Coordinates of C-alpha atoms in Angstrom, one line a residue:
X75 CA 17.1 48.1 -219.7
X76 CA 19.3 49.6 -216.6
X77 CA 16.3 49.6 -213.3
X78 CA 16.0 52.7 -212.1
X79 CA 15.9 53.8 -208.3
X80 CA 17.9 52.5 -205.0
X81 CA 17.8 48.6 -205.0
X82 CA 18.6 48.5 -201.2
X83 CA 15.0 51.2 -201.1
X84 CA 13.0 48.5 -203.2
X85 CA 14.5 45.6 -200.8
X86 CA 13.2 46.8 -197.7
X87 CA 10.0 47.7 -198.5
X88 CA 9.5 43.9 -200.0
X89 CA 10.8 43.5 -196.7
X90 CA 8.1 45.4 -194.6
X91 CA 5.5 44.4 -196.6
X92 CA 6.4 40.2 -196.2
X93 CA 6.5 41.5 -192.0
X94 CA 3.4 42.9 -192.3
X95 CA 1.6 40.6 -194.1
X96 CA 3.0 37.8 -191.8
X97 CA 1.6 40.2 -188.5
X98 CA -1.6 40.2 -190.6
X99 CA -1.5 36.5 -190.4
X100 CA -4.3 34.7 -187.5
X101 CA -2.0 33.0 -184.5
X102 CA -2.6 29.6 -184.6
X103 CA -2.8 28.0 -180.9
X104 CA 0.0 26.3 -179.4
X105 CA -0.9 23.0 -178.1
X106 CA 1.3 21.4 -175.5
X107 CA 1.8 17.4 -175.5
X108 CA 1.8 17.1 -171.7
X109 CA 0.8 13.2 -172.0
X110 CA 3.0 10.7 -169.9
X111 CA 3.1 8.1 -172.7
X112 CA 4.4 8.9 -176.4
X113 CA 1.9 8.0 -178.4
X114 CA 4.4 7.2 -181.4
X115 CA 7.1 5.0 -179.6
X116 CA 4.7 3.9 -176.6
X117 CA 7.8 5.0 -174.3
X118 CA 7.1 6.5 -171.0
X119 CA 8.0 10.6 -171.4
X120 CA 10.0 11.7 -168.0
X121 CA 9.6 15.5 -166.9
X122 CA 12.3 17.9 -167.3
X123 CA 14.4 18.5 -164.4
X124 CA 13.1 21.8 -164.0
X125 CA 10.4 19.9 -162.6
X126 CA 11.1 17.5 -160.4
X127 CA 11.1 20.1 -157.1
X128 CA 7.5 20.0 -157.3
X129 CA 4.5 17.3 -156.4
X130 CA 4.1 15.2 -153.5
X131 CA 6.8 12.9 -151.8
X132 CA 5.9 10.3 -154.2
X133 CA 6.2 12.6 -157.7
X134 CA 9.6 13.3 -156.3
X135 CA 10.6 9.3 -156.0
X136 CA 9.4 8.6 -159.5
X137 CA 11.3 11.8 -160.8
X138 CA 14.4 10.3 -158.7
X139 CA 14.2 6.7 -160.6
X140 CA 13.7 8.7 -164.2
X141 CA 16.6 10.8 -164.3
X142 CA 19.0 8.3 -162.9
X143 CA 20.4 5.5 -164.3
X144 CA 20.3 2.6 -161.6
X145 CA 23.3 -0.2 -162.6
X146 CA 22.7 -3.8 -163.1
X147 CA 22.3 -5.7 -160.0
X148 CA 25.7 -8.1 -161.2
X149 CA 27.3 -4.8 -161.6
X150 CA 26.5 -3.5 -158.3
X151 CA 27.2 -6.7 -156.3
X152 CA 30.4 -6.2 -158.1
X153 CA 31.2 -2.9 -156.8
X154 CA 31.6 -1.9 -160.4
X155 CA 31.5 2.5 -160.2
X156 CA 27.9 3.4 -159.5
X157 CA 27.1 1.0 -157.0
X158 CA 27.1 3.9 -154.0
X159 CA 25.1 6.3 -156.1
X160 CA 22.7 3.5 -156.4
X161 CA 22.6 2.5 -153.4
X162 CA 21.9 6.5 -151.9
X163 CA 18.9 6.4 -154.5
X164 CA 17.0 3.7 -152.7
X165 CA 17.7 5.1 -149.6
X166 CA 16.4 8.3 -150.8
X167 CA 13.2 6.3 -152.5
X168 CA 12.6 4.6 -149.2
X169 CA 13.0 7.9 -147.2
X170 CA 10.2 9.9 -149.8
X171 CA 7.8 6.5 -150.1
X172 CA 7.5 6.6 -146.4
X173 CA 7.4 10.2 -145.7
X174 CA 4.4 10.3 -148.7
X175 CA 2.7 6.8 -147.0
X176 CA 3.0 8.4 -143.2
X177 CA 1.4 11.5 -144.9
X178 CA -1.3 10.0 -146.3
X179 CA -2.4 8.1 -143.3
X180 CA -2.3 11.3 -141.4
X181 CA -4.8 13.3 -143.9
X182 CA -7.0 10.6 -143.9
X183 CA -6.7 10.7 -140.2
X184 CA -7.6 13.9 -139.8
X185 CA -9.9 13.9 -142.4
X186 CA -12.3 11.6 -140.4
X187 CA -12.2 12.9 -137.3
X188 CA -13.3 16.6 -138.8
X189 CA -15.8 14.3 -140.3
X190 CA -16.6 12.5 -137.0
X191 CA -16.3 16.1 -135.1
X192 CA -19.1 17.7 -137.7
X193 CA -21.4 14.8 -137.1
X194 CA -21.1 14.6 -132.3
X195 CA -22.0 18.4 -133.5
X196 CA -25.0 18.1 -135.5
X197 CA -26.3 15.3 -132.6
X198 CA -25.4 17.4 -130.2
X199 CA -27.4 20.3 -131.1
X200 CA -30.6 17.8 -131.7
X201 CA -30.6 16.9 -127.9
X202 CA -33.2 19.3 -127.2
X203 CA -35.0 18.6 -130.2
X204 CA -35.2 14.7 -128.6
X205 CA -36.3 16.1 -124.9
X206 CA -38.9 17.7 -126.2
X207 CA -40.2 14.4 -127.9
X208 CA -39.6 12.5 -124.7
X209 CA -41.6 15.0 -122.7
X210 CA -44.5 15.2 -125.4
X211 CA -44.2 11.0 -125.7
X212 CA -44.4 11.3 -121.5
X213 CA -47.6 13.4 -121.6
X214 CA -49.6 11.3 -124.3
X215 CA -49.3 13.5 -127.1
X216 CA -47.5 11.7 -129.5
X217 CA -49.6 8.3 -129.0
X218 CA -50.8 8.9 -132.5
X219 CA -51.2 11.0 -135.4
X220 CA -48.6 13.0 -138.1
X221 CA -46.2 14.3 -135.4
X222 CA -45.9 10.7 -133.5
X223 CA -44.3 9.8 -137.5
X224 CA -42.1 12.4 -137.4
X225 CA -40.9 12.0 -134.5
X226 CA -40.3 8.0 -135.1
X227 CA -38.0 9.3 -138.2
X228 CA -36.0 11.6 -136.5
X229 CA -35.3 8.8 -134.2
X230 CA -34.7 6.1 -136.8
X231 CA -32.6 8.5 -138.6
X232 CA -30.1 9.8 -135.8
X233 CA -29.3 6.2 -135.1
X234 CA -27.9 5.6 -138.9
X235 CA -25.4 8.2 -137.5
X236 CA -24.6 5.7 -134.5
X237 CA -26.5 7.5 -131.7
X238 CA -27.7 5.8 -129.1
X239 CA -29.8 6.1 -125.8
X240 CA -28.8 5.6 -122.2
X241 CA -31.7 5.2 -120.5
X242 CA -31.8 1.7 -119.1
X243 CA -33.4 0.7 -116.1
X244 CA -32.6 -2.2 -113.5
X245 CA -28.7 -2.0 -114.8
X246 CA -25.8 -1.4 -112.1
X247 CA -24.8 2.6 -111.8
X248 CA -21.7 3.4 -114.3
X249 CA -20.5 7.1 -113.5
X250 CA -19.5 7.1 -117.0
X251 CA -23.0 7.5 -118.6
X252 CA -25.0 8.1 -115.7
X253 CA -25.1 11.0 -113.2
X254 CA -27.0 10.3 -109.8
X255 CA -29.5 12.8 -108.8
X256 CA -31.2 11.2 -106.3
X257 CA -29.8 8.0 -104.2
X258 CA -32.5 5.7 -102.2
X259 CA -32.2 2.8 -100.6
X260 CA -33.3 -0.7 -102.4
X261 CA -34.0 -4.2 -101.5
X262 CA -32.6 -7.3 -102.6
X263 CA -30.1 -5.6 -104.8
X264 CA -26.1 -6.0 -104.2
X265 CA -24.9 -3.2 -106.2
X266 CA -26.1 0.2 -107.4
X267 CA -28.7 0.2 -109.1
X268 CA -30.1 2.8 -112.0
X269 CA -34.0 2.3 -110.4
X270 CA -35.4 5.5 -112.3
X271 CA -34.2 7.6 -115.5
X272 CA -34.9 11.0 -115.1
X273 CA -33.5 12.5 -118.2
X274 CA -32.3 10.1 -120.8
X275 CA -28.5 10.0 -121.9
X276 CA -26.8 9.7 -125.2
X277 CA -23.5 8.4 -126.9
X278 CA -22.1 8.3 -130.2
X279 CA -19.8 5.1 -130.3
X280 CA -17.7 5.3 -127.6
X281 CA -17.6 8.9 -126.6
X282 CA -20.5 9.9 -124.6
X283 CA -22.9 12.9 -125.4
X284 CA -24.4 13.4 -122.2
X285 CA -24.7 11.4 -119.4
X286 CA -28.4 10.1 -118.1
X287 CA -29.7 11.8 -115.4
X288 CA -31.0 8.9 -112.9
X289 CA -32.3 7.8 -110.0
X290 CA -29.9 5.3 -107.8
X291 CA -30.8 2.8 -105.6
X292 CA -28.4 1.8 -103.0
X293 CA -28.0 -1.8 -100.9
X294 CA -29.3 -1.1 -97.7

């Protein structure tokens, strides 16, 4: 029996109806492999060159070794073709392992002084907390009792974060942690001598907080 109608008519609409069904269809995710080892073979996967601009000095060095093929060391001692380019590639790994090892020192570097910085900050801002004690300790207030604990802490705990107090007596004057208020003069003493501490000093390692204010006596 002959079909009736246009044949290219009935095609198409087949045609939109498979296009619509298949925009009907749920997306399935795409997943993307980005794991350094193939888990089939167990060989190593090297980025596309589209990426090697990118990372630190050192993803740029490992980039450089995967994407070029060093010659055999025979070949090269040879001076088989090659052995320049080969020789440029571990000039270049040299160059970006050094400039990424020098770069790394520095952060950490500069990452503890900011810490060291953060922490002369926080002591320094407790120094008038610590005169206060002193003068309460002075006047017989903190013989005893709750705030004579609290105040023991704060001490303890400031010296886990390396401060320490200048306020020797008896030791020879050092202008570098002590400023003289008032000079006298001693006896039997050849040097000069911190005889009183008027205000004690503090220092974190080596860098001095502030400087104790003192009493000098001076060789007659």
């Amino acid at each position: 029996m002959p079909h009736h109608g246009n044949e290219e008519e009935h095609g198409s609409s087949e045609s939109r109806r498979e296009a619509e069904q298949r925009e009907n269809e749920p997306q399935k995710p795409v997943i993307h492999d980005n794991r350094k080892v193939d888990p089939k073979t167990g060989q190593a996967r090297h980025p596309n060159q589209e990426h090697a601009g990118s990372g630190d000095a050192l993803s740029q060095a490992e980039d450089i070794l995967n994407s070029v093929e060093v010659p055999a060391a025979e070949s090269v001692a040879q001076g088989a073709p090659g052995a320049a380019e080969a020789e440029e590639l571990r000039d270049d790994l040299r160059r970006l392992q050094a400039e990424y090892v020098n770069y790394r020192k520095r952060v950490e570097r500069d990452r503890a002084v900011a810490g060291e910085m953060a922490v002369i900050g926080v002591l320094n801002s407790l120094l008038p907390v610590l005169d206060d004690v002193d003068a309460a300790r002075q006047h017989g207030d903190l013989t005893d009792g709750p705030f004579a604990a609290i105040a023991a802490k704060l001490e303890t705990a400031l010296k886990t974060y390396g401060l320490v107090r200048i306020d020797e007596t008896g030791v020879e004057f050092d202008p570098t942690i002590h400023e003289a208020l008032i000079q006298q003069p001693g006896t039997d003493i050849e040097f000069d001598t911190v005889s009183q501490v008027l205000r004690s000093g503090y220092k974190s390692g080596d860098r001095v907080l502030r400087a104790a204010q003192v009493i000098v006596a001076v060789p007659a």
